[in-house]
Amino acid sequence: MSNKQYQFKLVLLGESAVGKSSLVLRFVKDQFDDYRESTIGAAFLTQTVTLEDQTTVKFEIWDTAGQERYKSLAPMYYRNANCAVVVYDITQTASLEKARTWIRELQRQADPSIVIALCGNKLDLAARRQVSQEEAKKYADEEGLMWMETSAKTGEGVAEVFTAIAKKLPLTALPSRAGAGRTAAGARAGVDLNKQAANHGQNEPCNC
Amino acid sequence: MVPSEGEDMDAFHVRNTYAQLELSGVKGDGYEEGVERTRARVGTSRASQLNADAALADGTEKKGELDPREIQTLASVDRYGFFIIPSHDRLVRLDSAPLLKQLSRTRGGLSLRLAKLTVLPSLPPSPKPIRENTRIAKWTRMMKPVLRDQGGNTQAWSIRSSKESKLRERAYKGIPDCWRSAAWDLLMCRYASAGPRETATLVNDYREALDKPSTYDIQIDLDVPRTISGHIMFRTRYGAGQRSLFHVLHSFSLRCNKCGYVQGMGPIAATLLNYFEPERVYAALVRLHDVYSLHTVFSPGFPGLLEAIYVQERIMETMMPDVYAAMQKHIISTTSYATKWYITLFANSVPFQTQLRLWDVFLFEGYDVFIAVAIAIVWVYREQITGSSANFETVLSLLSSFFVPEDENALLFWIEKTLGDKKLRANMRQWREDWKNLVATGKDTTALL
């Protein structure tokens, strides 16, 4: 029997230009653009992490647009999400406020079992820091969120965010064949892809 | 410049910076990266102040010999001004073979054997337009100046009446790049039933708006340096291209209270800045907004986007029921991949030259062109979408790709045929009406995939 594989839906939320797409680009392709194009609507990507026990967790990532106007589209991306990374920019106090708004919305509207990570990005600009670690950590503790700081530019902390989320997700296999978090039934836990493949009697090759 | 009453100080700082730099210019415009002054709220340390001062141009910038770095940059740009090819997450080839077959109702068992999906390692250079010189000569014979300025430069064009019937076909064959500016202006004026007088009013509106504050200035400034930054005109921070882009978006954000500024307007304005001066880009944006449906696309909630998606889904449902069924099965909503297409008018989803070709016909036909492009993409990949190995991830990854047409002409010809189908166009009009009724009766929320 090979090692277990799980699949989860992850959504990135946060104010415009805090570095959501840059975090994903670093995580998925280990690259960085100083001026990454603004995301329109949302972008879909996938990436897999392997945990110490050789369990693999595949993230279906929805990287959303940050501008307020696009907020009306956000629910379709966080609906049924298993986990969310809410990003702020440590050099912009207002971006933490926006992150709090997103977290309140997730707590009200998203799946109750959603795992939320609060992520302070642009750690490479720590010299211009406006949001202290104490303040952010205190807030995260109060709300029961994971919290960490990252730099998409240097790569610091980026893989750790996703690994930490993967470890915190309930790795319980579902008997159903539902895709990760796309149906009400699939919303609560990851899907054991081995079982899924066994049920289908085939491996689904990626043709992209 | 002084802050307006109630203007946010950070917003004023942004607006004032662009205005100041418009007077002085910046050093190394076109080949240096430039110095950030607004976006990351750079502190006022002594070092950053010196940096900023050193980057101001001194008026001799464009008067002496070209800087070797400038020569190097100029030598490396393609015909449209790109010096680096923007990186894209997934490049796939949009095959021509499926486009040889006209849009028609198909279900399963395709008569056409489709090639396997081709993923490209990098963006190939755009092919040189075919028979370009012949086309230039044809356009030269077709276009007639109707208004000249004091220096004799043509300000407005019309079509020789004997060539009227050729216009549509020639737009689909691709407007020669040297004629694009004139032809786009002409097409927009025709579509808007407007002329030089209306343009002059809009130019005036643009200038007046420059002096007013906009609550969107900070957001616009965040987006300006990350809009087609691989292009020589937009490369240098606060260079001429970035300043024009800021000013156009600033003035346009004040045009419509409902729309304001929406991310996605940037790539549209930047494309237009390749062909028009800023004040005329503003005029063009107003026309796109007023008569080419962009008001409804950019309004809160994006009603025009949802309407286009509804029409796209009806075409899929009637012409490609197997594709429609596959989307239902895999729970793929059309908004999840097509939002970007409809909001940026295919900027950043196809090569620049292809985007220009699509706009050539968009400005002639109107917004339906983009629904036809969306349908073309789904049509080309229908086998991959309906295949037995297809799933949520494969289909969505494919449709989120950057599409490189194997042959632009095949794509344009297919769109020409599709939109030339009077029955389909009538259906599209009816579906737009149906959508409006669904919205009016509150039944729209469950009407989309």
XYZ file of C-alpha atoms in Angstrom:
657
model
C 0.000 0.000 0.000
C 1.453 3.324 -0.990
C 1.422 6.349 1.269
C -1.712 8.303 1.832
C -2.656 11.183 -0.400
C -5.125 13.897 0.450
C -6.555 16.818 -1.432
C -7.786 20.121 0.002
C -9.214 23.379 -1.249
C -7.300 26.438 -0.066
C -8.260 30.076 -0.611
C -6.014 33.145 -0.314
C -7.638 36.367 0.815
C -6.348 39.807 1.737
C -5.999 43.397 0.673
C -4.686 44.366 -2.742
C -0.909 44.196 -3.226
C -0.063 42.451 0.065
C 1.535 39.613 -1.915
C -1.090 36.867 -2.220
C -0.131 35.911 -5.764
C 3.553 36.233 -4.921
C 3.184 33.784 -2.022
C 1.498 31.310 -4.349
C 4.111 31.821 -7.072
C 6.875 31.155 -4.526
C 5.078 28.096 -3.163
C 4.143 26.596 -6.527
C 7.068 27.571 -8.780
C 9.680 28.927 -6.370
C 9.811 32.181 -8.334
C 9.319 35.860 -7.562
C 8.368 38.896 -9.679
C 8.840 42.351 -8.192
C 5.777 43.571 -10.009
C 3.386 40.679 -10.337
C 0.291 41.472 -12.410
C -2.817 42.102 -10.371
C -5.119 39.095 -10.207
C -8.457 39.527 -11.930
C -11.264 37.406 -10.504
C -9.207 34.529 -9.159
C -6.396 32.262 -10.291
C -6.401 28.493 -9.858
C -3.221 26.545 -9.110
C -2.244 23.303 -7.441
C 0.729 22.196 -5.382
C 1.525 19.139 -3.317
C 3.419 18.946 -0.044
C 4.848 15.800 1.470
C 4.773 15.468 5.242
C 7.381 13.649 7.369
C 5.329 10.474 7.472
C 5.314 10.550 3.644
C 1.653 11.515 3.552
C 1.116 13.813 0.581
C -1.318 16.684 0.671
C -2.391 18.327 -2.534
C -3.694 21.871 -2.365
C -6.169 23.206 -4.907
C -5.359 26.882 -4.501
C -7.697 29.761 -5.269
C -5.735 32.984 -5.345
C -8.292 35.798 -5.255
C -8.285 39.425 -6.393
C -7.663 41.897 -3.583
C -9.558 44.955 -4.742
C -12.739 45.641 -2.785
C -14.806 45.518 -5.986
C -14.006 41.834 -6.416
C -15.276 40.975 -2.950
C -18.646 40.059 -4.398
C -16.997 37.116 -6.164
C -15.125 35.877 -3.071
C -17.814 33.609 -1.540
C -17.650 31.198 -4.464
C -13.957 30.720 -3.735
C -14.112 30.306 0.033
C -17.326 28.303 -0.050
C -16.377 24.734 0.858
C -12.735 25.713 1.318
C -10.914 23.485 3.806
C -8.355 26.128 4.609
C -7.685 29.828 4.093
C -4.531 31.919 4.143
C -5.413 35.497 5.010
C -2.506 37.733 4.078
C -1.500 41.187 5.295
C 1.548 43.339 4.607
C 3.676 43.960 7.722
C 4.534 47.443 6.416
C 0.853 48.471 6.124
C -1.260 48.737 9.261
C -4.438 49.046 7.217
C -3.826 45.676 5.604
C -4.130 43.934 8.996
C -7.477 45.642 9.483
C -8.571 44.249 6.147
C -7.337 40.809 7.177
C -9.491 41.008 10.319
C -12.507 41.800 8.142
C -11.820 38.752 5.998
C -11.394 36.552 9.045
C -14.700 37.753 10.509
C -16.362 36.998 7.191
C -14.837 33.515 7.072
C -15.921 32.833 10.659
C -19.467 33.822 9.767
C -19.816 32.462 6.252
C -17.283 29.731 5.560
C -17.364 26.137 6.645
C -17.123 26.035 10.470
C -14.213 23.582 10.361
C -12.104 25.780 8.065
C -8.446 26.075 9.092
C -7.361 29.706 8.912
C -3.773 30.937 8.815
C -2.996 34.621 9.255
C 0.110 35.476 7.310
C 2.197 38.679 7.588
C 4.057 39.039 4.303
C 6.966 41.239 3.122
C 9.256 40.228 5.982
C 12.158 41.364 3.764
C 10.900 44.916 4.400
C 11.086 44.496 8.188
C 12.912 47.833 8.419
C 9.651 49.515 7.468
C 7.504 47.368 9.723
C 4.253 48.913 10.958
C 2.566 45.793 12.302
C 4.368 44.329 15.309
C 4.674 40.607 15.781
C 3.119 40.913 19.236
C 0.008 42.628 17.934
C -0.580 40.132 15.133
C 0.175 37.105 17.271
C -2.094 38.300 20.059
C -4.952 38.725 17.623
C -4.307 35.318 16.038
C -4.244 33.629 19.475
C -7.501 35.285 20.493
C -9.188 34.051 17.342
C -7.565 30.637 17.402
C -5.763 31.127 14.093
C -2.387 29.950 12.959
C -0.023 32.868 12.487
C 3.314 33.322 10.776
C 5.393 35.841 8.895
C 6.743 35.288 5.407
C 8.681 36.866 2.608
C 7.573 35.787 -0.832
C 10.607 37.679 -2.119
C 13.227 35.710 -0.191
C 11.087 32.616 0.280
C 11.385 32.796 4.066
C 8.569 30.977 5.822
C 6.515 30.312 2.687
C 6.754 26.525 2.496
C 6.306 26.414 6.269
C 2.890 28.078 6.058
C 1.538 25.442 3.728
C 3.190 22.559 5.566
C 1.795 23.779 8.864
C -1.675 23.977 7.364
C -1.319 20.502 5.891
C -0.436 19.157 9.334
C -3.396 20.831 10.942
C -5.989 19.623 8.467
C -7.985 16.595 9.554
C -6.495 13.815 7.493
C -9.491 11.576 7.584
C -10.431 9.729 4.512
C -13.878 10.006 3.129
C -15.659 7.058 1.657
C -17.234 9.273 -0.973
C -15.599 10.000 -4.309
C -16.325 13.701 -4.020
C -13.566 16.026 -5.097
C -11.930 18.141 -2.444
C -14.421 20.486 -0.957
C -16.513 20.972 -4.032
C -19.599 19.374 -2.640
C -21.243 19.753 0.714
C -20.140 16.240 1.605
C -16.544 16.847 0.641
C -16.284 20.023 2.602
C -15.132 18.703 5.907
C -12.107 16.627 5.238
C -9.573 15.758 2.653
C -10.160 13.032 0.190
C -7.977 9.970 0.240
C -6.911 9.845 -3.347
C -5.727 6.252 -3.094
C -9.218 5.199 -2.229
C -10.601 7.391 -4.912
C -8.315 5.843 -7.483
C -9.106 2.361 -6.232
C -12.803 3.023 -6.582
C -12.332 4.176 -10.104
C -9.855 1.501 -10.936
C -7.681 4.027 -12.716
C -5.186 6.743 -12.138
C -6.192 10.018 -13.561
C -3.259 11.357 -15.540
C -2.815 15.082 -15.626
C -3.072 16.153 -19.235
C -2.225 19.761 -18.678
C -0.187 71.390 -6.189
C -2.270 71.569 -3.019
C -4.463 68.890 -1.458
C -8.168 69.221 -2.134
C -10.576 69.529 0.738
C -10.975 66.194 2.460
C -8.362 64.468 0.274
C -6.488 61.652 2.014
C -2.851 62.726 2.487
C -1.442 59.475 1.115
C -3.654 59.836 -1.937
C -2.498 63.400 -2.386
C 1.117 62.283 -2.097
C 0.518 59.845 -4.951
C -1.234 62.370 -7.180
C 1.301 65.067 -6.428
C 4.257 62.761 -7.126
C 2.985 61.868 -10.594
C 2.252 65.533 -11.326
C 5.721 66.651 -10.226
C 7.451 63.935 -12.221
C 5.413 64.837 -15.269
C 7.272 68.168 -15.173
C 10.770 66.889 -14.442
C 10.740 63.427 -16.007
C 12.826 60.589 -14.562
C 16.319 59.418 -15.396
C 16.869 56.471 -17.666
C 13.248 56.340 -18.839
C 12.856 53.149 -20.851
C 15.938 51.302 -19.652
C 16.335 51.840 -15.909
C 14.065 50.403 -13.237
C 13.566 53.762 -11.552
C 13.090 54.558 -7.864
C 9.924 53.798 -5.908
C 8.409 56.895 -4.279
C 4.826 56.050 -3.410
C 3.875 52.405 -3.559
C 5.651 50.878 -0.600
C 5.297 54.121 1.334
C 9.029 54.571 1.246
C 10.230 56.280 4.408
C 11.728 59.730 4.474
C 15.214 58.602 5.457
C 18.155 60.645 4.198
C 19.296 57.797 1.937
C 15.950 57.306 0.243
C 15.624 61.070 -0.232
C 19.008 61.210 -1.983
C 18.054 58.236 -4.111
C 14.837 59.888 -5.177
C 16.568 63.178 -5.978
C 19.235 61.438 -8.032
C 16.603 59.766 -10.176
C 15.045 63.041 -11.291
C 15.822 63.910 -14.873
C 17.655 67.192 -15.448
C 16.159 68.123 -18.804
C 19.075 66.787 -20.854
C 17.820 63.215 -20.794
C 16.537 62.964 -24.326
C 18.824 65.527 -25.888
C 22.274 63.932 -25.893
C 23.551 60.667 -27.274
C 21.648 57.506 -26.450
C 22.870 55.729 -23.344
C 24.431 52.337 -24.237
C 21.894 50.649 -21.968
C 19.129 52.403 -23.869
C 20.542 51.163 -27.171
C 20.717 47.671 -25.766
C 17.109 47.792 -24.609
C 15.904 49.269 -27.880
C 17.707 46.544 -29.794
C 15.983 43.816 -27.822
C 12.334 44.858 -28.147
C 9.873 43.131 -30.419
C 7.765 45.058 -32.916
C 5.240 45.991 -30.218
C 7.798 47.239 -27.689
C 8.143 44.238 -25.387
C 11.695 43.647 -24.180
C 10.895 40.716 -21.975
C 8.286 38.154 -22.620
C 6.076 38.070 -19.582
C 6.144 34.771 -17.746
C 2.948 32.804 -17.696
C 2.081 29.909 -15.495
C 0.776 27.637 -18.230
C 1.206 28.124 -21.963
C -0.908 25.918 -24.175
C -1.276 25.868 -27.913
C -4.705 26.659 -29.320
C -4.751 24.193 -32.195
C -6.081 25.175 -35.594
C -7.463 21.804 -36.668
C -10.678 22.069 -34.604
C -11.181 25.590 -35.944
C -11.440 24.295 -39.483
C -14.867 23.031 -38.522
C -17.577 25.643 -38.031
C -19.484 25.924 -34.777
C -22.326 23.443 -35.027
C -24.220 21.200 -32.695
C -21.953 18.337 -31.720
C -22.420 15.571 -29.239
C -19.753 13.033 -28.401
C -18.158 10.934 -31.150
C -16.363 13.780 -32.846
C -15.906 13.385 -36.546
C -12.667 15.272 -36.300
C -9.630 13.590 -34.815
C -8.166 16.107 -32.427
C -4.516 16.503 -31.664
C -3.237 16.010 -28.153
C -2.887 19.061 -25.980
C 0.405 20.829 -26.666
C 2.028 22.589 -23.734
C 4.634 25.149 -24.765
C 7.830 25.657 -22.761
C 7.986 29.353 -23.612
C 6.109 31.948 -25.598
C 7.154 31.777 -29.256
C 7.652 35.082 -31.100
C 4.499 36.259 -32.851
C 4.485 35.442 -36.548
C 4.811 38.383 -38.901
C 1.382 39.263 -40.280
C 0.969 37.771 -43.747
C 0.877 40.001 -46.834
C 1.446 43.006 -44.625
C 2.553 45.408 -47.349
C -0.394 44.555 -49.556
C -2.746 45.130 -46.640
C -1.119 48.440 -45.783
C -1.665 49.583 -49.374
C -5.290 48.491 -49.257
C -5.921 50.363 -46.020
C -4.176 53.409 -47.441
C -6.608 53.413 -50.347
C -9.568 52.800 -48.049
C -8.940 55.462 -45.390
C -9.815 59.080 -46.047
C -8.754 62.033 -43.858
C -11.699 64.170 -42.767
C -10.045 66.580 -40.373
C -6.526 67.932 -40.123
C -4.903 70.051 -37.436
C -2.939 73.232 -38.180
C 0.183 71.226 -38.852
C -1.606 69.111 -41.411
C -1.780 65.999 -39.216
C -4.933 63.996 -39.679
C -7.202 64.203 -36.659
C -10.064 62.087 -37.921
C -10.598 59.512 -40.625
C -13.426 58.017 -42.578
C -13.819 55.125 -45.001
C -14.173 55.738 -48.726
C -17.797 54.858 -49.419
C -16.837 52.543 -52.268
C -14.899 50.420 -49.734
C -17.612 50.262 -47.026
C -18.416 46.660 -47.838
C -14.764 45.652 -47.368
C -14.392 46.952 -43.837
C -15.621 43.941 -41.879
C -13.567 41.449 -43.841
C -10.467 43.619 -43.596
C -10.845 44.055 -39.855
C -10.942 40.256 -39.513
C -7.840 39.895 -41.662
C -6.031 42.134 -39.191
C -5.557 45.884 -39.307
C -1.951 46.634 -40.334
C -0.202 47.901 -37.222
C 0.741 51.230 -38.810
C -2.979 51.824 -39.477
C -4.229 50.589 -36.128
C -4.352 53.927 -34.373
C -6.350 55.566 -37.166
C -8.562 52.539 -37.728
C -9.377 51.961 -34.057
C -10.312 55.612 -33.676
C -12.501 55.391 -36.752
C -14.173 52.160 -35.624
C -14.893 53.533 -32.156
C -16.316 56.779 -33.539
C -18.556 54.854 -35.932
C -19.753 52.495 -33.214
C -20.455 55.422 -30.885
C -21.890 57.603 -33.666
C -19.461 60.248 -32.486
C -16.951 62.473 -34.193
C -14.148 64.969 -33.631
C -16.428 67.325 -31.691
C -17.259 64.681 -29.082
C -13.605 63.705 -28.910
C -12.640 67.320 -28.218
C -15.139 67.471 -25.344
C -13.729 64.281 -23.861
C -10.159 65.560 -24.187
C -11.259 68.575 -22.205
C -12.938 66.395 -19.565
C -9.703 64.431 -19.232
C -7.668 67.564 -18.536
C -10.151 68.914 -16.011
C -10.234 65.623 -14.120
C -6.437 65.668 -13.719
C -6.770 68.435 -11.138
C -9.387 66.665 -9.064
C -8.669 64.128 -6.334
C -9.788 60.533 -6.787
C -10.346 58.096 -3.934
C -8.874 55.439 -6.226
C -5.445 57.072 -6.598
C -3.683 54.796 -4.099
C -5.124 51.655 -5.685
C -4.270 52.874 -9.187
C -0.708 53.600 -8.081
C -0.433 50.043 -6.689
C -1.441 48.643 -10.060
C 0.413 50.933 -12.486
C 3.923 49.453 -12.127
C 2.609 45.901 -12.455
C 0.751 46.485 -15.704
C 2.525 45.112 -18.808
C 5.847 45.895 -17.131
C 7.727 43.912 -19.788
C 7.014 46.718 -22.246
C 9.598 49.418 -22.878
C 7.093 52.241 -22.388
C 5.957 50.991 -18.977
C 9.228 49.657 -17.638
C 10.654 52.580 -15.692
C 8.971 53.508 -12.428
C 7.222 56.853 -13.030
C 8.516 56.907 -16.604
C 6.376 58.537 -19.292
C 4.275 55.404 -19.865
C 3.544 54.826 -16.183
C 2.647 58.480 -15.693
C 0.279 58.396 -18.665
C -1.287 55.216 -17.372
C -1.770 56.728 -13.927
C -3.283 59.917 -15.327
C -5.652 58.132 -17.691
C -6.891 55.758 -14.994
C -7.156 58.629 -12.506
C -9.318 60.728 -14.804
C -11.364 57.756 -15.921
C -12.026 56.733 -12.285
C -13.867 60.046 -11.912
C -15.952 59.533 -15.056
C -18.591 57.139 -13.749
C -19.642 57.128 -10.099
C -20.811 53.561 -10.311
C -17.702 52.098 -11.928
C -14.907 54.217 -10.510
C -11.669 52.290 -10.970
C -11.652 48.508 -11.265
C -8.562 46.319 -11.537
C -8.606 45.133 -15.125
C -8.985 48.625 -16.554
C -5.189 48.933 -16.360
C -4.262 46.429 -19.075
C -6.986 47.898 -21.302
C -5.700 51.458 -20.893
C -2.087 50.319 -21.322
C -2.953 48.602 -24.597
C -4.615 51.770 -25.867
C -1.597 53.850 -24.782
C 0.405 51.962 -27.390
C -1.730 53.655 -30.039
C -3.033 56.974 -28.672
C -1.951 59.938 -26.577
C -3.321 59.848 -23.003
C -6.220 62.229 -23.656
C -7.399 60.135 -26.561
C -6.996 56.951 -24.536
C -9.355 58.549 -22.059
C -11.795 59.287 -24.888
C -11.475 55.680 -26.068
C -12.144 54.339 -22.566
C -15.251 56.497 -22.314
C -16.512 55.009 -25.583
C -15.778 51.472 -24.443
C -17.640 52.297 -21.243
C -20.601 54.021 -22.853
C -21.278 51.999 -25.993
C -19.231 48.776 -25.884
C -20.910 47.385 -22.714
C -17.998 48.029 -20.371
C -20.184 50.064 -18.010
C -22.141 46.959 -17.104
C -18.992 44.856 -17.005
C -17.282 47.154 -14.484
C -20.295 48.103 -12.359
C -20.450 46.675 -8.818
C -21.339 42.992 -8.982
C -20.124 42.836 -12.609
C -23.607 42.440 -14.156
C -22.286 42.612 -17.725
C -19.793 39.847 -16.965
C -22.553 37.591 -15.654
C -24.713 38.344 -18.680
C -21.876 37.427 -21.062
C -21.312 34.232 -19.096
C -25.017 33.370 -19.302
C -24.920 33.800 -23.090
C -21.713 31.738 -23.309
C -23.325 28.953 -21.295
C -26.416 28.920 -23.529
C -24.206 28.550 -26.606
C -22.309 25.742 -24.905
C -25.551 24.080 -23.880
C -27.094 24.189 -27.357
C -23.998 23.603 -29.491
C -21.799 21.464 -27.234
C -24.147 19.706 -24.806
C -21.422 17.207 -23.882
C -19.129 20.052 -22.834
C -21.924 21.660 -20.845
C -22.633 18.350 -19.148
C -18.933 17.908 -18.340
C -18.832 21.329 -16.694
C -21.870 20.371 -14.614
C -20.348 17.026 -13.700
C -17.036 18.503 -12.600
C -18.765 21.454 -10.895
C -16.811 24.060 -12.850
C -18.481 27.441 -12.859
C -17.804 29.595 -15.888
C -16.862 32.565 -13.701
C -13.926 30.589 -12.307
C -12.030 30.677 -15.600
C -13.726 33.292 -17.819
C -13.885 36.285 -15.456
C -10.422 37.454 -16.441
C -11.228 37.073 -20.146
C -14.317 39.253 -20.013
C -12.939 41.899 -17.654
C -9.560 42.497 -19.302
C -10.819 41.843 -22.852
C -8.281 39.035 -23.225
C -5.249 41.118 -22.280
C -2.839 38.675 -20.540
C -4.642 35.560 -21.754
C -3.336 35.482 -25.339
C -0.164 36.893 -26.982
C -0.223 40.666 -27.463
C -0.492 40.411 -31.228
C -3.465 38.064 -30.927
C -5.082 40.445 -28.450
C -4.712 43.268 -30.986
C -6.332 41.129 -33.678
C -9.247 40.389 -31.338
C -9.618 44.084 -30.571
C -9.586 44.918 -34.308
C -12.835 43.000 -34.610
C -14.194 43.862 -31.161
C -14.144 47.546 -32.086
C -16.047 46.659 -35.265
C -18.536 44.099 -33.876
C -18.858 44.907 -30.206
C -18.624 42.845 -27.026
C -20.065 39.661 -28.604
C -16.576 39.066 -30.001
C -15.323 38.067 -26.572
C -18.159 35.587 -26.088
C -17.152 34.112 -29.455
C -13.516 33.866 -28.340
C -14.580 32.110 -25.141
C -16.635 29.686 -27.217
C -13.700 29.175 -29.603
C -11.446 28.158 -26.712
C -13.986 25.706 -25.343
C -14.599 24.420 -28.893
C -10.905 23.747 -29.487
C -10.500 21.884 -26.210
C -13.867 20.126 -26.167
C -12.268 16.704 -26.336
C -10.001 17.451 -23.381
C -13.001 18.790 -21.449
C -15.240 15.821 -22.134
C -12.591 13.098 -22.120
C -12.764 10.197 -19.689
C -9.590 11.309 -17.924
C -10.850 14.876 -17.474
C -11.538 16.091 -13.959
C -12.037 19.339 -12.079
C -8.330 20.072 -11.943
C -7.390 19.182 -15.510
C -10.247 21.164 -17.037
C -9.820 24.206 -14.849
C -6.031 24.254 -15.260
C -6.456 24.027 -19.010
C -9.002 26.841 -19.188
C -6.899 29.047 -16.878
C -3.967 28.834 -19.284
C -2.388 31.397 -21.557
C -3.469 30.440 -25.077
C -1.094 30.667 -28.000
C -2.985 30.222 -31.272
C -1.288 27.860 -33.662
C -2.601 30.154 -36.379
C -4.170 33.513 -35.522
C -5.906 33.654 -38.876
C -7.668 30.358 -38.258
C -8.970 31.712 -34.947
C -10.122 35.009 -36.448
C -11.729 33.280 -39.408
C -13.648 30.980 -37.059
C -14.882 33.975 -35.044
C -15.873 35.755 -38.260
C -17.948 32.769 -39.353
C -19.483 32.322 -35.912
C -20.532 35.944 -35.519
C -21.645 36.066 -39.149
C -24.301 33.462 -38.313
C -27.465 35.572 -38.142
C -29.443 32.930 -36.310
C -26.812 32.649 -33.597
C -26.641 36.433 -33.245
C -30.427 36.578 -32.885
C -30.251 33.866 -30.228
C -27.528 35.795 -28.421
C -29.756 38.877 -28.342
C -32.627 36.782 -27.023
C -30.430 35.203 -24.326
C -29.332 38.651 -23.209
C -33.021 39.551 -22.819
C -33.686 36.296 -20.991
C -30.853 37.072 -18.593
C -32.251 40.533 -17.882
C -35.596 38.936 -17.086
C -33.962 36.428 -14.772
C -32.229 39.274 -12.966
C -35.447 41.301 -12.768
C -37.325 38.377 -11.231
C -34.488 37.402 -8.882
C -33.964 34.050 -10.596
C -30.450 34.805 -11.812
C -28.619 33.327 -8.808
C -29.356 29.740 -9.812
C -29.200 30.249 -13.572
C -25.434 29.902 -14.014
C -23.169 26.870 -13.833
